[in-house]
C-alpha cells in the first residue's frame, strides 16, 4: 500500500518486535520480504525515530527490483513473473520513492530528476 497511515501502523510492530528481543539495550536486525517497499520503509522510519536498528535487509523473490536496485543503483523495470508470493510480484515499488525522497534531502526536485 502507498497509504502513509499503513506505513505508520507498521512502524509500531518494528518497535514491538525490537523490544521483544532486547531493544533499546541492543541493536536489532530485520530481514523483510518486500515488493512494494512499504514495510521495510516503516523500519527505516522506526530507525529515524530512534529505534536501534543495525540492519534492514530486503528479501525478494524472482521479481527482485529492490535487490537489483540496491545492488546496482539502477532502477530497471523488467517483466513480472507470477509466483506463490503475489504481493512481491511487482516491478514498480511505489514506496521506494519515499526512501529516495529521504536520501535526496527531502527535495522533490532531486527525486524528480532521477
N, CA, C and O of each residue as an XYZ file, in Angstrom:
456
protein
N       0.830     -1.188      0.000
C       0.000      0.000      0.000
C       0.871      1.247      0.000
O       1.928      1.270      0.631
N       0.437      2.267     -0.695
C       1.163      3.528     -0.668
C       0.561      4.475      0.365
O       0.987      5.623      0.483
N      -0.423      3.997      1.108
C      -1.075      4.810      2.127
C      -0.121      5.055      3.294
O       0.370      4.105      3.904
N       0.140      6.316      3.604
C       1.062      6.673      4.682
C       0.580      6.123      6.025
O       1.403      5.742      6.858
N      -0.731      6.073      6.251
C      -1.259      5.552      7.521
C      -0.838      4.096      7.725
O      -0.553      3.687      8.850
N      -0.797      3.336      6.677
C      -0.374      1.939      6.796
C       1.104      1.848      7.176
O       1.480      1.020      8.006
N       1.935      2.684      6.579
C       3.357      2.702      6.924
C       3.525      3.068      8.397
O       4.308      2.436      9.106
N       2.799      4.078      8.857
C       2.877      4.496     10.265
C       2.477      3.345     11.185
O       3.129      3.110     12.203
N       1.419      2.634     10.836
C       0.991      1.495     11.657
C       2.066      0.408     11.679
O       2.253     -0.247     12.703
N       2.766      0.210     10.579
C       3.817     -0.806     10.529
C       5.012     -0.427     11.396
O       5.724     -1.308     11.877
N       5.242      0.856     11.603
C       6.328      1.304     12.486
C       6.140      0.706     13.875
O       7.112      0.337     14.534
N       4.898      0.613     14.314
C       4.588      0.103     15.652
C       5.124     -1.307     15.835
O       5.708     -1.604     16.877
N       4.945     -2.176     14.864
C       5.423     -3.538     15.104
C       6.927     -3.670     15.003
O       7.481     -4.656     15.488
N       7.605     -2.725     14.397
C       9.072     -2.719     14.492
C       9.495     -2.447     15.931
O      10.375     -3.124     16.464
N       8.868     -1.459     16.556
C       9.192     -1.166     17.950
C       8.830     -2.347     18.845
O       9.610     -2.728     19.718
N       7.659     -2.923     18.633
C       7.218     -4.060     19.443
C       8.168     -5.245     19.288
O       8.563     -5.860     20.279
N       8.529     -5.560     18.066
C       9.440     -6.684     17.813
C      10.822     -6.428     18.388
O      11.428     -7.322     18.979
N      11.322     -5.214     18.217
C      12.659     -4.887     18.706
C      12.733     -4.979     20.223
O      13.697     -5.512     20.772
N      11.726     -4.465     20.893
C      11.705     -4.534     22.361
C      11.633     -5.987     22.818
O      12.240     -6.353     23.824
N      10.898     -6.812     22.089
C      10.769     -8.227     22.456
C      12.105     -8.964     22.413
O      12.276     -9.971     23.100
N      13.052     -8.472     21.613
C      14.354     -9.146     21.518
C      15.501     -8.330     22.124
O      16.671     -8.580     21.835
N      15.154     -7.355     22.965
C      16.205     -6.685     23.731
C      16.467     -5.223     23.482
O      17.295     -4.632     24.176
N      15.809     -4.619     22.535
C      15.985     -3.171     22.342
C      15.295     -2.448     23.498
O      14.304     -2.966     24.013
N      15.745     -1.331     23.910
C      16.769     -0.486     23.307
C      18.186     -0.777     23.800
O      19.115     -0.038     23.474
N      18.360     -1.829     24.569
C      19.673     -2.134     25.142
C      20.629     -2.773     24.141
O      21.828     -2.865     24.403
N      20.119     -3.208     23.016
C      20.982     -3.755     21.967
C      20.367     -3.444     20.610
O      19.151     -3.305     20.475
N      21.227     -3.339     19.617
C      20.757     -3.089     18.254
C      20.120     -4.355     17.689
O      20.475     -5.468     18.076
N      19.190     -4.172     16.785
C      18.480     -5.305     16.187
C      18.612     -5.254     14.663
O      18.875     -4.205     14.075
N      18.424     -6.409     14.053
C      18.452     -6.546     12.598
C      17.094     -7.065     12.143
O      16.463     -7.864     12.835
N      16.653     -6.611     10.983
C      15.410     -7.093     10.400
C      15.663     -7.514      8.959
O      16.357     -6.823      8.214
N      15.097     -8.648      8.575
C      15.059     -9.080      7.187
C      13.591     -9.116      6.800
O      12.789     -9.797      7.440
N      13.243     -8.383      5.755
C      11.837     -8.153      5.443
C      11.528     -8.561      4.007
O      12.112     -8.016      3.070
N      10.605     -9.526      3.824
C      10.158     -9.825      2.468
C       9.334     -8.639      1.966
O       8.384     -8.218      2.625
N       9.691     -8.111      0.821
C       9.008     -6.914      0.356
C       9.020     -6.822     -1.157
O       9.956     -7.274     -1.817
N       7.994     -6.245     -1.679
C       7.921     -5.941     -3.098
C       7.666     -4.461     -3.295
O       8.266     -3.822     -4.159
N       6.768     -3.924     -2.483
C       6.357     -2.534     -2.617
C       7.160     -1.583     -1.733
O       7.010     -0.366     -1.841
N       8.001     -2.118     -0.871
C       8.928     -1.361     -0.027
C       8.258     -0.675      1.164
O       8.949     -0.029      1.953
N       6.946     -0.793      1.321
C       6.267     -0.112      2.422
C       6.682     -0.620      3.783
O       6.982      0.175      4.674
N       6.704     -1.924      3.960
C       7.036     -2.495      5.262
C       8.468     -2.159      5.660
O       8.708     -1.742      6.794
N       9.396     -2.328      4.776
C      10.786     -2.042      5.134
C      11.020     -0.539      5.273
O      11.894     -0.118      6.032
N      10.250      0.271      4.551
C      10.356      1.720      4.756
C       9.889      2.073      6.163
O      10.428      2.992      6.780
N       8.904      1.363      6.671
C       8.472      1.572      8.059
C       9.617      1.281      9.020
O       9.756      1.960     10.037
N      10.433      0.286      8.715
C      11.618      0.008      9.526
C      12.604      1.159      9.484
O      13.215      1.495     10.499
N      12.761      1.760      8.323
C      13.625      2.931      8.178
C      13.092      4.087      9.034
O      13.857      4.776      9.708
N      11.785      4.284      8.996
C      11.164      5.343      9.804
C      11.391      5.070     11.286
O      11.717      5.985     12.042
N      11.221      3.822     11.703
C      11.451      3.461     13.109
C      12.890      3.770     13.511
O      13.140      4.262     14.611
N      13.817      3.484     12.633
C      15.229      3.792     12.914
C      15.424      5.295     13.047
O      16.122      5.754     13.952
N      14.819      6.053     12.163
C      14.920      7.517     12.229
C      14.288      8.064     13.505
O      14.668      9.128     13.993
N      13.322      7.323     14.038
C      12.670      7.729     15.292
C      13.494      7.350     16.514
O      13.128      7.704     17.635
N      14.595      6.640     16.322
C      15.470      6.297     17.429
C      15.564      4.832     17.776
O      16.331      4.468     18.668
N      14.816      3.978     17.110
C      14.920      2.547     17.369
C      16.316      2.079     16.951
O      16.767      2.411     15.855
N      17.008      1.314     17.801
C      18.375      0.910     17.467
C      18.424     -0.214     16.427
O      18.749     -1.359     16.743
N      18.097      0.135     15.195
C      18.134     -0.821     14.088
C      19.532     -0.783     13.486
O      19.996      0.261     13.028
N      20.193     -1.929     13.492
C      21.528     -2.020     12.904
C      21.434     -2.268     11.402
O      22.136     -1.637     10.612
N      20.555     -3.198     11.017
C      20.467     -3.592      9.613
C      19.017     -3.809      9.204
O      18.233     -4.403      9.945
N      18.669     -3.324      8.021
C      17.405     -3.645      7.367
C      17.764     -4.344      6.061
O      18.402     -3.755      5.189
N      17.353     -5.602      5.932
C      17.650     -6.381      4.726
C      16.372     -6.606      3.931
O      15.320     -6.912      4.492
N      16.479     -6.450      2.635
C      15.356     -6.686      1.739
C      15.416     -8.131      1.259
O      16.440     -8.575      0.741
N      14.317     -8.863      1.430
C      14.196    -10.220      0.891
C      13.208    -10.159     -0.273
O      12.140     -9.558     -0.157
N      13.566    -10.779     -1.386
C      12.714    -10.719     -2.566
C      12.525    -12.104     -3.163
O      13.166    -13.074     -2.759
N      11.639    -12.165     -4.121
C      11.510    -13.376     -4.923
C      12.170    -13.101     -6.278
O      13.020    -12.215     -6.372
N      11.805    -13.826     -7.309
C      12.409    -13.656     -8.632
C      12.155    -12.250     -9.192
O      12.922    -11.774    -10.028
N      11.106    -11.594     -8.746
C      10.810    -10.213     -9.138
C      11.600     -9.279     -8.227
O      11.044     -8.618     -7.350
N      12.877     -9.244     -8.450
C      13.821     -8.667     -7.486
C      14.203     -7.210     -7.759
O      15.368     -6.843     -7.613
N      13.248     -6.387     -8.149
C      13.542     -4.996     -8.482
C      14.277     -4.282     -7.351
O      15.199     -3.510     -7.614
N      13.895     -4.519     -6.115
C      14.531     -3.811     -4.998
C      15.956     -4.280     -4.765
O      16.855     -3.458     -4.591
N      16.173     -5.572     -4.759
C      17.530     -6.089     -4.552
C      18.452     -5.626     -5.677
O      19.591     -5.232     -5.427
N      17.962     -5.674     -6.911
C      18.776     -5.225     -8.048
C      19.089     -3.736     -7.950
O      20.219     -3.315     -8.200
N      18.096     -2.951     -7.589
C      18.303     -1.505     -7.486
C      19.304     -1.172     -6.394
O      20.201     -0.354     -6.599
N      19.156     -1.798     -5.240
C      20.074     -1.518     -4.137
C      21.488     -2.000     -4.450
O      22.463     -1.391     -4.010
N      21.603     -3.085     -5.205
C      22.926     -3.627     -5.539
C      23.618     -2.850     -6.659
O      24.839     -2.696     -6.657
N      22.819     -2.358     -7.622
C      23.425     -1.744     -8.808
C      23.254     -0.235     -8.888
O      23.994      0.442     -9.602
N      22.276      0.292     -8.153
C      21.981      1.719     -8.261
C      21.133      2.064     -9.469
O      20.902      3.240     -9.750
N      20.664      1.047    -10.189
C      19.853      1.257    -11.385
C      18.469      0.647    -11.182
O      18.346     -0.532    -10.851
N      17.425      1.459    -11.383
C      16.046      1.002    -11.233
C      15.551      0.560    -12.612
O      14.953      1.342    -13.351
N      15.807     -0.694    -12.938
C      15.492     -1.237    -14.256
C      14.278     -2.156    -14.167
O      14.353     -3.253    -13.614
N      13.157     -1.691    -14.722
C      11.917     -2.465    -14.699
C      12.016     -3.600    -15.707
O      12.398     -3.396    -16.859
N      11.665     -4.793    -15.255
C      11.669     -5.985    -16.113
C      10.282     -6.613    -16.109
O       9.356     -6.101    -15.479
N      10.152     -7.718    -16.814
C       8.894     -8.458    -16.859
C       8.569     -9.009    -15.471
O       9.458     -9.459    -14.749
N       7.285     -8.969    -15.105
C       6.832     -9.531    -13.833
C       6.578    -11.019    -14.021
O       5.923    -11.433    -14.978
N       7.104    -11.817    -13.099
C       6.894    -13.262    -13.112
C       5.932    -13.623    -11.989
O       6.127    -13.217    -10.843
N       4.891    -14.387    -12.317
C       3.917    -14.823    -11.322
C       4.552    -15.881    -10.423
O       5.150    -16.846    -10.899
N       4.406    -15.676     -9.094
C       4.956    -16.615     -8.117
C       3.895    -16.940     -7.072
O       2.746    -16.511     -7.185
N       4.286    -17.693     -6.066
C       3.376    -18.006     -4.959
C       3.351    -16.887     -3.919
O       2.683    -17.012     -2.893
N       4.070    -15.801     -4.174
C       4.074    -14.637     -3.276
C       3.619    -13.407     -4.064
O       4.434    -12.548     -4.399
N       2.310    -13.321     -4.363
C       1.817    -12.282     -5.268
C       2.049    -10.845     -4.793
O       2.153     -9.941     -5.623
N       2.131    -10.616     -3.500
C       2.366     -9.241     -3.047
C       3.778     -8.769     -3.390
O       4.077     -7.578     -3.307
N       4.635     -9.698     -3.773
C       6.002     -9.356     -4.167
C       6.186     -9.424     -5.683
O       7.287     -9.210     -6.189
N       5.121     -9.717     -6.392
C       5.192     -9.855     -7.849
C       4.960     -8.507     -8.527
O       3.957     -8.304     -9.212
N       5.902     -7.595     -8.324
C       5.800     -6.263     -8.905
C       7.166     -5.832     -9.424
O       8.193     -6.425     -9.094
N       7.153     -4.801    -10.231
C       8.394     -4.202    -10.721
C       8.443     -2.700    -10.449
O       9.471     -2.070    -10.698
N       7.368     -2.117     -9.948
C       7.358     -0.705     -9.576
C       7.012     -0.631     -8.096
O       5.855     -0.801     -7.711
N       8.011     -0.381     -7.281
C       7.841     -0.325     -5.824
C       7.469      1.098     -5.424
O       8.338      1.954     -5.258
N       6.176      1.339     -5.272
C       5.705      2.711     -5.079
C       6.241      3.365     -3.810
O       6.402      4.585     -3.776
N       6.516      2.599     -2.784
C       7.051      3.193     -1.556
C       8.552      3.473     -1.628
O       9.083      4.182     -0.773
N       9.233      2.938     -2.618
C      10.669      3.172     -2.751
C      10.959      4.659     -2.971
O      12.004      5.164     -2.562
N      10.034      5.341     -3.612
C      10.196      6.776     -3.844
C      10.317      7.539     -2.526
O      10.979      8.575     -2.461
N       9.683      7.032     -1.492
C       9.804      7.684     -0.177
C      11.244      7.645      0.329
O      11.735      8.625      0.888
N      11.914      6.522      0.134
C      13.314      6.441      0.549
C      14.183      7.360     -0.310
O      15.095      8.009      0.201
N      13.903      7.413     -1.597
C      14.648      8.320     -2.468
C      14.468      9.766     -2.024
O      15.417     10.549     -2.056
N      13.264     10.120     -1.614
C      12.972     11.467     -1.115
C      13.823     11.766      0.118
O      14.384     12.855      0.240
N      13.917     10.803      1.026
C      14.747     10.977      2.226
C      16.225     11.072      1.845
O      16.940     11.947      2.333
N      16.674     10.181      0.981
C      18.085     10.171      0.573
C      18.459     11.434     -0.192
O      19.615     11.856     -0.179
N      17.483     12.032     -0.853
C      17.712     13.255     -1.619
C      17.522     14.515     -0.805
O      17.307     15.593     -1.359
N      17.602     14.386      0.517
C      17.480     15.561      1.374
C      16.080     16.134      1.436
O      15.901     17.322      1.704
N      15.078     15.287      1.188
C      13.674     15.677      1.199
C      13.379     16.743      0.148
O      12.530     17.615      0.338
N      14.100     16.649     -0.958
C      13.951     17.587     -2.066
C      13.264     16.870     -3.228
O      13.868     16.035     -3.901
N      11.996     17.207     -3.453
C      11.226     16.542     -4.504
C      11.862     16.738     -5.879
O      11.781     15.849     -6.727
N      12.487     17.873     -6.107
C      13.143     18.128     -7.386
C      14.267     17.149     -7.649
O      14.462     16.706     -8.781
N      15.004     16.811     -6.609
C      16.093     15.835     -6.747
C      15.537     14.482     -7.164
O      16.079     13.832     -8.057
N      14.460     14.058     -6.520
C      13.841     12.768     -6.854
C      13.288     12.811     -8.272
O      13.442     11.850     -9.027
N      12.657     13.896     -8.633
C      12.075     14.030     -9.968
C      13.150     13.884    -11.055
O      12.890     13.314    -12.115
N      14.338     14.392    -10.791
C      15.418     14.334    -11.787
C      16.035     12.943    -11.922
O      16.738     12.669    -12.895
N      15.777     12.069    -10.959
C      16.325     10.712    -11.053
C      15.669     10.013    -12.178
O      15.976      8.851    -12.445
